[in-house]
């Protein structure tokens, strides 16, 4: 690597914000001998352009000896980030490669078959006459031979040890803040009926039963894993020996091969007395139920899948909050790592935080607080009648409750939401809409670029703490890792705040609705970047319009049902509010909560945008062509 080339390799015709200084600082950090440079760059800093400049410093084939690594990798956990790279003309010299399931076979009669289920995967000894035209193998050949290859972190990890994607001189990981958590997820072994094709052929013990000083739950799990692996190997060998498989059998064979590899990795690591990995096991259902085997410390897993894949690394993110803690979590020596901070150049006035807290959103207080937050959202709709809004609901349970309340308040016609199955489709419909729709979302705090009028305001409904029922989280808290617990939640909040302000001339408001968010800012103050601390210190409590469903719908062609917002409507209709918090409670800005509205008006006034769209598609004369009929 030649760090001096970094500034000249910047692909844009001009610099934006603090990019010029950032490139100089990154160059100096590598020139000082650091193997890894962490680049803490706020949202909107143009991290992908910084990444491309760093990649340009990698040795080329003409500069290096035949045995030396050359070229560079770009990888990120976010699929949407790879999509953005592929669409960016400034990054057109990065060759993108995706997994086989993203490509369709081009053989006659197989055009709806993904490559991982094509004849080359189904038939023993199959010789494809047009493999050179196969979109997957073509992209793979281009990426493997190209100076710069781009792929998701999942694909990058899966190709560890590959002869095609060997070690390179430089590797850049974008959105690297969750690297430890992603590694834990990839290394987790799910033993369940859905994930184990031979589930019915093995007896699944209660691994915690009879656990004692001589044999604990992990020992018993290891014995079960040995048995399961043997059964899986026999089943896989039987399939491999067949001359031809159908698509379902191919999927079964491939999953068995993955499972065998996963189980072997666990047994090898668990039996190694020198391994730093701590394993935990979850089996809440007892005998016969699913078992999750999870690594608490993925450092060893990352060594093989990431750190052995390059000579130098640049890790970019807005939310690497503590260098030392991050290095511990991913198996790096802080002495070999430099941290470069990139200045935030977006005006503070363009990215305000507002305190509109309504109470605690912990589980025991949720019944009381959710109706208040739904009522707050109606008032925010009136505050932003012509602007799109995003609701970070944190969980599907909270999203369901909020959406139901908004329907009762008569403003569903402005609301869109998604399920687990239609997440991407509903997101794209919301972004494409010309109406000021409000999108109730789950887990969209990251990798979402809502520049300009795509979104002007958002609500964070709950402090995004990790689930304490997760054995890994519980184990860390037992060990007193509360700083980690608060740091991971703060990281998600900062990521969420960056969704709606994407450039220096962009603007967007973030409203904080959960009391626990204010407590989080205090507890994690030491790990808070200075630029975000400025936002927190400047936070104010706004003066909002009163609760008025009609005002909330002023920006669209809809009206609320009769008696929307009338405190007596629910009682006159023979219905009572289901939650105590909805009766007579008051918000920070004053006023009383309201009972459900009396139905009336058009059907569109009580259905969400998502429900109305689905019904229109179903009743459309071409619905059978679209596949919705």
Coordinates of C-alpha atoms in Angstrom, one line a residue:
X1 CA 0.0 0.0 0.0
X2 CA 1.2 3.5 -0.9
X3 CA -0.7 5.9 1.5
X4 CA 0.6 8.9 -0.4
X5 CA -1.7 8.1 -3.3
X6 CA -4.9 8.4 -1.2
X7 CA -5.7 12.1 -1.8
X8 CA -5.1 11.8 -5.5
X9 CA -7.4 8.7 -5.8
X10 CA -10.4 10.6 -4.5
X11 CA -13.0 10.0 -7.3
X12 CA -15.1 13.1 -7.2
X13 CA -14.2 16.3 -9.1
X14 CA -14.4 18.4 -5.9
X15 CA -14.4 18.0 -2.1
X16 CA -17.5 18.3 0.1
X17 CA -17.4 19.3 3.7
X18 CA -14.3 17.9 5.6
X19 CA -13.4 15.3 2.9
X20 CA -10.0 16.9 2.0
X21 CA -8.8 17.0 5.6
X22 CA -10.1 13.5 6.2
X23 CA -8.1 12.1 3.3
X24 CA -5.0 13.8 4.6
X25 CA -5.6 12.4 8.1
X26 CA -6.2 8.9 6.8
X27 CA -3.1 9.0 4.6
X28 CA -1.0 10.0 7.6
X29 CA -2.5 7.3 9.8
X30 CA -1.5 4.6 7.3
X31 CA 1.8 6.2 6.7
X32 CA 2.5 6.0 10.5
X33 CA 2.5 2.2 10.1
X34 CA -1.0 1.3 11.4
X35 CA -2.5 -1.8 9.9
X36 CA -6.0 -0.7 10.7
X37 CA -7.5 2.8 10.5
X38 CA -10.9 3.5 11.9
X39 CA -12.6 6.4 10.1
X40 CA -15.4 7.9 12.3
X41 CA -17.3 9.9 9.7
X42 CA -20.8 11.4 10.4
X43 CA -23.7 10.5 8.1
X44 CA -23.5 12.4 4.9
X45 CA -19.7 12.6 4.8
X46 CA -19.4 10.7 1.6
X47 CA -17.9 7.6 3.2
X48 CA -18.0 5.5 0.0
X49 CA -15.9 8.2 -1.8
X50 CA -13.4 8.1 1.0
X51 CA -13.4 4.3 0.7
X52 CA -12.6 4.4 -3.0
X53 CA -9.7 6.8 -2.3
X54 CA -8.3 4.4 0.3
X55 CA -8.7 1.5 -2.1
X56 CA -6.7 3.3 -4.7
X57 CA -3.6 3.1 -2.5
X58 CA -3.5 -0.6 -2.9
X59 CA -0.6 -2.2 -4.7
X60 CA -1.2 -3.0 -8.4
X61 CA -0.1 -6.2 -10.2
X62 CA 2.6 -4.2 -11.9
X63 CA 4.0 -3.0 -8.6
X64 CA 4.0 -6.1 -6.5
X65 CA 5.9 -9.4 -6.7
X66 CA 3.9 -12.4 -8.0
X67 CA 3.4 -13.8 -4.4
X68 CA 2.2 -10.5 -2.9
X69 CA -1.4 -9.4 -2.5
X70 CA -2.7 -6.7 -4.7
X71 CA -5.9 -4.8 -5.3
X72 CA -8.6 -4.0 -2.8
X73 CA -12.0 -5.2 -1.4
X74 CA -15.0 -3.0 -0.6
X75 CA -17.5 -4.7 1.7
X76 CA -20.4 -3.7 3.9
X77 CA -23.1 -5.5 5.9
X78 CA -25.8 -3.5 4.1
X79 CA -27.2 -4.8 0.8
X80 CA -28.6 -1.3 0.1
X81 CA -25.1 0.1 0.4
X82 CA -23.9 -2.3 -2.4
X83 CA -26.9 -1.2 -4.5
X84 CA -25.8 2.5 -4.0
X85 CA -22.2 1.7 -5.0
X86 CA -23.3 -0.1 -8.1
X87 CA -25.5 2.9 -9.1
X88 CA -22.8 5.5 -8.4
X89 CA -21.0 6.7 -11.6
X90 CA -18.1 7.9 -9.5
X91 CA -17.5 4.3 -8.3
X92 CA -17.9 2.6 -11.7
X93 CA -14.5 0.9 -11.4
X94 CA -15.7 -1.2 -8.5
X95 CA -16.8 -4.7 -9.8
X96 CA -19.8 -5.8 -7.8
X97 CA -20.4 -9.5 -7.1
X98 CA -23.5 -11.0 -5.3
X99 CA -24.5 -14.4 -4.1
X100 CA -25.7 -17.0 -6.6
X101 CA -29.3 -16.7 -5.5
X102 CA -29.3 -13.1 -6.9
X103 CA -28.8 -14.4 -10.5
X104 CA -31.0 -16.3 -12.8
X105 CA -29.9 -19.2 -15.0
X106 CA -29.8 -18.4 -18.7
X107 CA -30.2 -22.0 -20.0
X108 CA -33.4 -22.6 -22.1
X109 CA -36.3 -23.4 -19.8
X110 CA -34.4 -22.3 -16.7
X111 CA -34.9 -18.5 -16.8
X112 CA -36.8 -18.4 -13.5
X113 CA -34.3 -20.6 -11.8
X114 CA -31.7 -19.0 -9.5
X115 CA -28.1 -20.1 -10.3
X116 CA -27.8 -21.9 -7.0
X117 CA -30.7 -24.2 -8.1
X118 CA -29.7 -24.4 -11.8
X119 CA -28.7 -27.7 -13.6
X120 CA -25.1 -27.2 -12.8
X121 CA -26.1 -27.5 -9.1
X122 CA -28.7 -30.3 -9.7
X123 CA -26.9 -32.7 -12.0
X124 CA -23.7 -34.6 -11.2
X125 CA -21.0 -33.8 -13.8
X126 CA -23.1 -31.3 -15.6
X127 CA -21.0 -29.4 -18.2
X128 CA -22.6 -26.1 -19.0
X129 CA -22.0 -25.1 -22.6
X130 CA -22.7 -21.4 -22.0
X131 CA -21.1 -21.0 -18.6
X132 CA -19.2 -18.0 -20.0
X133 CA -22.6 -16.3 -20.4
X134 CA -23.8 -17.2 -16.9
X135 CA -24.5 -13.8 -15.1
X136 CA -23.1 -15.1 -11.8
X137 CA -19.9 -16.7 -13.1
X138 CA -19.4 -13.8 -15.4
X139 CA -19.6 -11.3 -12.5
X140 CA -17.5 -13.5 -10.3
X141 CA -14.8 -13.7 -13.0
X142 CA -14.8 -9.9 -13.5
X143 CA -14.7 -9.1 -9.8
X144 CA -12.0 -11.6 -9.0
X145 CA -9.8 -10.2 -11.8
X146 CA -10.7 -6.6 -11.2
X147 CA -8.5 -4.2 -9.2
X148 CA -11.4 -3.4 -7.0
X149 CA -14.1 -5.9 -5.9
X150 CA -17.3 -5.0 -4.0
X151 CA -19.5 -7.4 -2.1
X152 CA -21.7 -7.7 1.0
X153 CA -20.0 -8.7 4.2
X154 CA -21.9 -12.0 4.2
X155 CA -20.5 -12.9 0.8
X156 CA -17.0 -11.7 1.9
X157 CA -17.1 -14.0 4.9
X158 CA -18.5 -17.0 3.1
X159 CA -15.6 -16.8 0.5
X160 CA -12.9 -17.0 3.2
X161 CA -10.3 -19.5 1.9
X162 CA -11.6 -19.3 -1.6
X163 CA -9.1 -19.6 -4.5
X164 CA -11.2 -17.1 -6.4
X165 CA -11.3 -14.3 -3.8
X166 CA -7.9 -14.5 -2.2
X167 CA -6.1 -12.1 0.2
X168 CA -5.8 -8.5 -1.2
X169 CA -3.6 -5.6 -0.2
X170 CA -6.4 -3.4 1.2
X171 CA -9.8 -4.1 2.5
X172 CA -12.4 -1.4 3.3
X173 CA -15.4 -2.2 5.5
X174 CA -18.1 0.4 5.3
X175 CA -20.7 0.7 8.1
X176 CA -18.3 -1.3 10.2
X177 CA -19.8 -0.3 13.6
X178 CA -21.7 -3.6 14.0
X179 CA -18.9 -5.9 12.9
X180 CA -18.8 -7.8 16.1
X181 CA -22.6 -8.3 16.2
X182 CA -22.7 -9.4 12.5
X183 CA -19.9 -11.9 13.2
X184 CA -21.9 -13.2 16.1
X185 CA -24.9 -13.6 13.9
X186 CA -23.0 -15.4 11.1
X187 CA -21.4 -17.7 13.6
X188 CA -24.6 -18.6 15.5
X189 CA -25.8 -22.1 14.8
X190 CA -29.6 -22.5 14.7
X191 CA -30.7 -26.0 15.3
X192 CA -34.4 -26.0 14.6
X193 CA -36.9 -27.9 12.4
X194 CA -36.6 -25.1 9.8
X195 CA -32.8 -25.1 9.7
X196 CA -32.0 -28.8 10.2
X197 CA -33.2 -31.0 7.3
X198 CA -32.6 -34.2 9.4
X199 CA -34.5 -32.9 12.5
X200 CA -36.9 -35.8 12.7
X201 CA -34.0 -38.3 12.5
X202 CA -32.4 -37.2 15.8
X203 CA -33.6 -37.0 19.3
X204 CA -33.1 -33.5 20.7
X205 CA -32.3 -33.6 24.4
X206 CA -33.0 -30.9 27.0
X207 CA -29.4 -29.7 27.1
X208 CA -29.9 -27.9 30.4
X209 CA -31.4 -30.9 32.2
X210 CA -29.1 -32.8 34.4
X211 CA -26.5 -30.2 33.9
X212 CA -24.1 -30.2 36.8
X213 CA -20.5 -29.8 37.8
X214 CA -19.4 -32.8 35.8
X215 CA -21.4 -32.0 32.6
X216 CA -22.8 -28.6 32.0
X217 CA -25.2 -27.5 29.2
X218 CA -22.4 -26.8 26.7
X219 CA -20.9 -30.3 27.3
X220 CA -24.3 -31.9 26.6
X221 CA -24.8 -29.6 23.6
X222 CA -21.4 -30.8 22.2
X223 CA -22.5 -34.4 22.5
X224 CA -25.7 -33.7 20.7
X225 CA -23.9 -31.8 18.0
X226 CA -21.6 -34.8 17.4
X227 CA -24.6 -37.0 16.8
X228 CA -26.4 -34.4 14.7
X229 CA -23.3 -33.9 12.5
X230 CA -22.9 -37.7 11.9
X231 CA -26.6 -37.9 10.8
X232 CA -26.2 -34.9 8.6
X233 CA -23.1 -36.3 6.9
X234 CA -24.8 -39.6 6.1
X235 CA -27.8 -37.7 4.6
X236 CA -25.6 -35.4 2.6
X237 CA -23.5 -38.3 1.2
X238 CA -26.7 -40.0 0.1
X239 CA -27.8 -36.9 -1.9
X240 CA -24.3 -36.3 -3.3
X241 CA -24.2 -39.8 -4.7
X242 CA -27.3 -39.4 -6.8
X243 CA -26.9 -38.5 -10.5
X244 CA -29.5 -35.8 -10.5
X245 CA -31.5 -33.8 -7.9
X246 CA -34.5 -31.7 -8.1
X247 CA -34.6 -28.1 -6.7
X248 CA -35.8 -29.1 -3.3
X249 CA -33.1 -31.8 -3.0
X250 CA -30.5 -29.3 -4.0
X251 CA -31.6 -26.9 -1.3
X252 CA -31.5 -29.8 1.2
X253 CA -28.0 -30.9 0.1
X254 CA -26.7 -27.3 0.3
X255 CA -28.2 -26.7 3.8
X256 CA -26.7 -30.0 5.0
X257 CA -23.3 -29.0 3.8
X258 CA -23.6 -25.6 5.6
X259 CA -24.9 -27.3 8.7
X260 CA -22.0 -29.8 8.7
X261 CA -19.5 -27.0 8.4
X262 CA -21.2 -24.9 11.2
X263 CA -21.3 -27.9 13.6
X264 CA -17.7 -28.8 12.8
X265 CA -16.6 -25.2 13.5
X266 CA -18.4 -25.2 16.9
X267 CA -16.8 -28.6 17.9
X268 CA -13.3 -27.5 16.9
X269 CA -13.6 -24.2 18.7
X270 CA -15.3 -25.6 21.8
X271 CA -12.6 -28.3 22.2
X272 CA -9.7 -25.9 21.7
X273 CA -8.4 -24.9 25.2
X274 CA -6.7 -21.9 23.7
X275 CA -9.8 -20.5 22.0
X276 CA -10.9 -17.1 23.3
X277 CA -14.6 -17.7 22.3
X278 CA -17.2 -18.1 25.0
X279 CA -20.2 -20.1 23.8
X280 CA -23.8 -19.8 25.2
X281 CA -26.8 -22.0 24.5
X282 CA -30.5 -21.1 24.3
X283 CA -33.2 -23.8 24.4
X284 CA -36.3 -22.2 26.1
X285 CA -38.6 -25.0 25.0
X286 CA -36.7 -27.8 26.6
X287 CA -36.5 -31.4 25.2
X288 CA -37.3 -31.7 21.5
X289 CA -37.2 -27.9 20.9
X290 CA -34.9 -25.7 18.9
X291 CA -31.4 -25.0 20.2
X292 CA -29.4 -21.8 19.4
X293 CA -25.6 -22.1 19.9
X294 CA -24.1 -18.6 20.0
X295 CA -20.5 -17.3 20.3
X296 CA -20.2 -14.5 22.8
X297 CA -16.8 -13.4 21.4
X298 CA -16.4 -13.8 17.7
X299 CA -12.7 -12.7 17.5
X300 CA -11.5 -16.1 16.3
X301 CA -14.2 -16.3 13.7
X302 CA -13.3 -12.8 12.4
X303 CA -9.6 -13.7 12.1
X304 CA -10.3 -16.3 9.4
X305 CA -13.2 -14.6 7.7
X306 CA -11.9 -11.0 7.8
X307 CA -8.5 -10.2 9.2
X308 CA -6.6 -12.8 7.2
X309 CA -8.1 -11.3 4.0
X310 CA -6.0 -8.2 3.7
X311 CA -2.7 -6.5 4.6
X312 CA -4.3 -3.2 5.6
X313 CA -7.9 -2.3 6.6
X314 CA -10.0 0.8 6.7
X315 CA -13.2 0.6 8.8
X316 CA -15.7 3.4 8.2
X317 CA -18.7 4.3 10.3
X318 CA -20.4 7.3 12.0
X319 CA -20.8 5.3 15.2
X320 CA -17.6 3.6 16.2
X321 CA -18.0 5.2 19.6
X322 CA -15.1 3.8 21.6
X323 CA -11.9 2.7 19.9
X324 CA -10.8 0.4 22.7
X325 CA -14.1 -1.3 23.1
X326 CA -14.5 -1.8 19.4
X327 CA -11.1 -3.3 19.1
X328 CA -11.8 -5.7 22.0
X329 CA -15.0 -6.8 20.4
X330 CA -13.5 -7.6 17.0
X331 CA -10.1 -9.1 18.1
X332 CA -7.8 -6.2 17.2
X333 CA -4.9 -4.8 19.1
X334 CA -5.6 -1.1 19.8
X335 CA -1.9 -0.4 19.4
X336 CA -2.1 -1.4 15.7
X337 CA -5.2 0.7 15.1
X338 CA -5.6 4.5 14.5
X339 CA -8.8 6.5 14.8
X340 CA -9.5 9.3 12.4
X341 CA -12.3 11.7 13.3
X342 CA -14.1 13.5 10.4
X343 CA -15.6 16.8 11.3
X344 CA -19.4 17.2 11.0
X345 CA -20.1 20.1 8.6
X346 CA -23.9 20.0 8.5
X347 CA -25.4 23.1 10.3
X348 CA -26.7 22.2 13.8
X349 CA -29.9 24.1 13.0
X350 CA -30.7 21.7 10.1
X351 CA -30.6 18.6 12.3
X352 CA -32.6 19.4 15.5
X353 CA -33.6 17.0 18.2
X354 CA -36.8 17.7 20.0
X355 CA -37.8 16.4 23.4
X356 CA -41.5 15.2 23.1
X357 CA -41.1 12.4 25.6
X358 CA -44.4 10.8 26.7
X359 CA -43.3 8.3 29.3
X360 CA -41.4 5.1 29.6
X361 CA -41.6 2.5 26.8
X362 CA -40.3 -0.4 28.9
X363 CA -42.6 -3.4 28.6
X364 CA -44.4 -2.8 31.9
X365 CA -45.3 0.8 31.0
X366 CA -46.0 0.3 27.3
X367 CA -49.8 0.0 27.6
X368 CA -49.8 3.4 29.2
X369 CA -47.3 5.2 26.9
X370 CA -48.2 3.9 23.4
X371 CA -51.5 5.7 23.2
X372 CA -49.8 8.9 24.2
X373 CA -47.2 8.4 21.5
X374 CA -49.9 7.7 18.9
X375 CA -51.7 10.9 20.0
X376 CA -48.4 12.8 19.7
X377 CA -47.9 11.5 16.1
X378 CA -51.3 12.9 15.2
X379 CA -50.2 16.3 16.5
X380 CA -46.9 16.0 14.5
X381 CA -48.9 15.2 11.4
X382 CA -50.6 18.5 11.9
X383 CA -47.3 20.2 12.5
X384 CA -46.0 18.7 9.2
X385 CA -49.1 18.5 7.0
X386 CA -47.3 18.5 3.7
X387 CA -44.1 16.6 4.7
X388 CA -43.4 12.9 4.9
X389 CA -42.6 11.4 8.3
X390 CA -40.9 8.2 9.5
X391 CA -41.9 6.4 12.8
X392 CA -39.1 4.2 14.3
X393 CA -41.3 1.8 16.2
X394 CA -38.5 -0.5 17.3
X395 CA -40.6 -3.7 17.2
X396 CA -43.5 -5.1 15.3
X397 CA -45.5 -5.2 18.5
X398 CA -45.1 -1.4 19.0
X399 CA -45.7 -0.8 15.3
X400 CA -49.0 -2.8 15.5
X401 CA -50.2 -0.9 18.5
X402 CA -49.3 2.5 17.1
X403 CA -50.9 1.8 13.7
X404 CA -54.1 0.5 15.4
X405 CA -54.3 3.7 17.5
X406 CA -53.8 5.9 14.5
X407 CA -56.6 4.1 12.8
X408 CA -58.9 4.7 15.8
X409 CA -58.0 8.4 15.7
X410 CA -59.1 8.5 12.1
X411 CA -55.8 9.3 10.4
X412 CA -55.0 5.9 8.8
X413 CA -55.4 7.4 5.3
X414 CA -52.0 9.1 5.8
X415 CA -50.3 6.1 7.3
X416 CA -48.2 3.3 5.7
X417 CA -46.6 0.4 7.4
X418 CA -44.9 -2.9 6.5
X419 CA -44.8 -6.5 7.7
X420 CA -41.8 -8.8 7.7
X421 CA -42.7 -10.1 4.3
X422 CA -43.3 -6.8 2.4
X423 CA -40.7 -4.6 4.0
X424 CA -38.8 -3.5 0.9
X425 CA -41.9 -3.2 -1.2
X426 CA -43.7 -0.9 1.2
X427 CA -40.6 1.2 1.8
X428 CA -40.3 1.8 -2.0
X429 CA -44.0 2.6 -2.2
X430 CA -43.6 5.2 0.5
X431 CA -40.5 6.7 -1.0
X432 CA -42.2 6.9 -4.4
X433 CA -45.4 8.5 -3.1
X434 CA -46.1 12.2 -3.8
X435 CA -48.3 12.4 -0.7
X436 CA -47.0 13.3 2.8
X437 CA -47.4 9.7 4.0
X438 CA -46.2 8.7 7.5
X439 CA -44.3 5.4 7.5
X440 CA -44.4 3.2 10.6
X441 CA -41.2 1.2 10.4
X442 CA -39.3 -1.5 12.2
X443 CA -35.5 -1.7 12.2
X444 CA -34.9 1.0 9.6
X445 CA -32.4 3.0 11.7
X446 CA -29.6 2.2 9.3
X447 CA -28.8 2.1 5.6
X448 CA -31.7 4.4 4.6
X449 CA -31.0 7.5 2.6
X450 CA -33.9 9.8 2.9
X451 CA -32.5 12.9 1.3
X452 CA -34.5 16.0 0.6
X453 CA -38.3 15.7 0.5
X454 CA -38.2 11.9 0.9
X455 CA -38.6 12.6 4.6
X456 CA -38.5 15.8 6.7
X457 CA -39.4 14.5 10.2
X458 CA -39.1 11.3 12.2
X459 CA -40.0 9.9 15.6
X460 CA -37.9 7.6 17.7
X461 CA -40.5 5.7 19.8
X462 CA -38.2 3.7 22.1
X463 CA -34.7 3.6 23.3
X464 CA -33.3 0.7 21.2
X465 CA -31.7 -1.4 24.0
X466 CA -30.7 -5.0 23.2
X467 CA -33.1 -7.7 24.3
X468 CA -32.1 -8.9 27.8
X469 CA -33.7 -12.2 27.1
X470 CA -31.0 -12.9 24.6
X471 CA -28.4 -15.2 26.3
X472 CA -25.5 -13.2 24.9
X473 CA -26.9 -9.9 26.2
X474 CA -27.8 -11.5 29.6
X475 CA -24.3 -13.0 29.9
X476 CA -22.6 -9.6 29.2
X477 CA -24.8 -7.9 31.8
X478 CA -24.0 -10.6 34.3
X479 CA -20.3 -9.7 33.7
X480 CA -21.1 -6.0 34.3
X481 CA -20.8 -4.8 30.7
X482 CA -23.3 -2.0 31.1
X483 CA -21.2 0.4 29.2
X484 CA -21.5 -1.9 26.2
X485 CA -25.3 -2.1 26.7
X486 CA -25.7 1.6 26.7
X487 CA -23.2 2.1 23.9
X488 CA -25.0 -0.2 21.5
X489 CA -28.3 1.6 22.1
X490 CA -26.7 5.0 21.6
X491 CA -25.2 3.8 18.3
X492 CA -28.6 2.9 17.0
X493 CA -30.1 6.2 18.0
X494 CA -27.3 8.2 16.3
X495 CA -27.8 6.1 13.1
X496 CA -31.5 6.8 13.2
X497 CA -31.0 10.5 13.6
X498 CA -28.9 10.5 10.4
X499 CA -31.6 9.1 8.1
X500 CA -33.3 12.5 7.3
X501 CA -30.4 14.9 6.9
X502 CA -28.1 13.8 4.1
X503 CA -26.3 17.0 2.9
X504 CA -25.3 20.4 4.3
X505 CA -28.3 22.0 2.7
X506 CA -30.7 19.3 3.8
X507 CA -32.8 19.5 6.9
X508 CA -35.0 17.3 9.0
X509 CA -36.4 17.1 12.6
X510 CA -36.0 14.1 15.0
X511 CA -38.6 13.8 17.8
X512 CA -37.7 11.7 20.8
X513 CA -40.8 10.1 22.4
X514 CA -39.4 7.7 25.1
X515 CA -38.2 9.0 28.5
X516 CA -35.4 6.4 28.4
X517 CA -33.7 8.1 25.6
X518 CA -32.9 11.1 27.8
X519 CA -31.5 8.7 30.4
X520 CA -29.5 7.0 27.7
X521 CA -27.8 10.2 26.7
X522 CA -26.7 10.7 30.3
X523 CA -25.4 7.2 30.8
X524 CA -23.5 7.1 27.5
X525 CA -22.2 10.6 27.6
X526 CA -18.5 9.5 27.7
X527 CA -18.9 7.6 24.4
X528 CA -20.9 10.3 22.6
X529 CA -19.2 11.9 19.6
X530 CA -18.9 15.7 20.1
X531 CA -21.0 16.6 17.1
X532 CA -23.9 14.5 18.4
X533 CA -23.4 15.9 21.9
X534 CA -24.0 19.3 20.4
X535 CA -27.4 18.1 19.0
X536 CA -28.3 16.7 22.4
X537 CA -27.3 19.9 24.3
X538 CA -29.3 22.0 21.8
X539 CA -32.4 19.9 22.2
X540 CA -35.6 21.8 23.0
X541 CA -39.3 21.0 23.7
X542 CA -41.4 22.3 20.7
X543 CA -44.8 23.9 20.8
X544 CA -47.1 21.6 18.8
X545 CA -50.6 22.0 17.4
X546 CA -53.4 20.6 19.5
X547 CA -54.8 17.1 18.8
X548 CA -56.8 17.5 15.7
X549 CA -57.2 14.5 13.2
X550 CA -58.7 16.8 10.6
X551 CA -55.5 19.0 10.7
X552 CA -53.4 15.8 10.5
X553 CA -55.0 15.0 7.2
X554 CA -54.9 18.5 5.8
X555 CA -52.2 17.6 3.3
X556 CA -54.0 14.8 1.6
X557 CA -57.4 14.1 0.0
X558 CA -59.0 12.5 3.0
X559 CA -61.1 13.4 6.0
X560 CA -61.3 11.7 9.4
X561 CA -64.4 9.7 10.5
X562 CA -67.2 11.5 12.3
X563 CA -66.3 12.4 15.9
X564 CA -62.6 11.8 15.5
X565 CA -61.0 13.3 18.5
X566 CA -64.2 13.6 20.5
X567 CA -63.5 12.2 24.0
X568 CA -67.0 10.9 24.3
X569 CA -67.2 9.1 21.0
X570 CA -65.9 5.8 22.2
X571 CA -68.3 5.6 25.1
X572 CA -71.3 6.6 22.9
X573 CA -70.4 3.8 20.5
X574 CA -70.4 1.3 23.4
X575 CA -66.6 1.0 23.3
X576 CA -64.1 1.8 26.0
X577 CA -60.4 2.6 25.5
X578 CA -58.4 -0.6 26.1
X579 CA -55.5 1.0 27.9
X580 CA -55.6 3.0 31.1
X581 CA -53.1 5.5 29.6
X582 CA -55.5 6.7 27.0
X583 CA -58.1 8.0 29.5
X584 CA -57.5 11.4 31.0
X585 CA -53.7 11.4 30.7
X586 CA -51.9 14.6 29.7
X587 CA -48.9 15.2 27.6
X588 CA -46.0 17.5 28.1
X589 CA -47.7 20.1 25.9
X590 CA -51.0 19.7 27.6
X591 CA -54.4 18.4 26.6
X592 CA -56.2 15.1 27.2
X593 CA -56.0 11.9 25.4
X594 CA -58.9 10.8 23.2
X595 CA -61.1 7.7 22.8
X596 CA -61.4 6.0 19.5
X597 CA -63.3 7.8 16.8
X598 CA -66.7 6.8 15.6
X599 CA -66.4 5.1 12.1
X600 CA -67.8 7.1 9.3
X601 CA -66.9 8.5 5.9
X602 CA -65.1 6.5 3.2
X603 CA -63.3 3.1 3.8
X604 CA -60.1 4.9 2.9
X605 CA -60.4 7.0 6.1
X606 CA -60.0 4.0 8.4
X607 CA -57.5 1.9 6.3
X608 CA -53.8 2.4 6.1
X609 CA -52.2 3.2 2.7
X610 CA -50.8 -0.3 2.7
X611 CA -54.2 -1.9 3.1
X612 CA -55.8 0.3 0.5
X613 CA -53.0 -0.4 -2.0
X614 CA -53.3 -4.2 -1.4
X615 CA -57.0 -4.1 -2.0
X616 CA -56.7 -2.1 -5.2
X617 CA -54.1 -4.6 -6.5
X618 CA -56.3 -7.6 -5.6
X619 CA -59.3 -6.1 -7.3
X620 CA -57.4 -4.9 -10.4
X621 CA -58.4 -6.7 -13.6
X622 CA -54.7 -7.5 -14.1
X623 CA -54.2 -8.9 -10.6
X624 CA -53.7 -12.4 -11.9
X625 CA -50.9 -11.2 -14.1
X626 CA -49.3 -9.4 -11.2
X627 CA -49.6 -12.4 -9.0
X628 CA -51.8 -10.7 -6.4
X629 CA -55.1 -12.3 -7.3

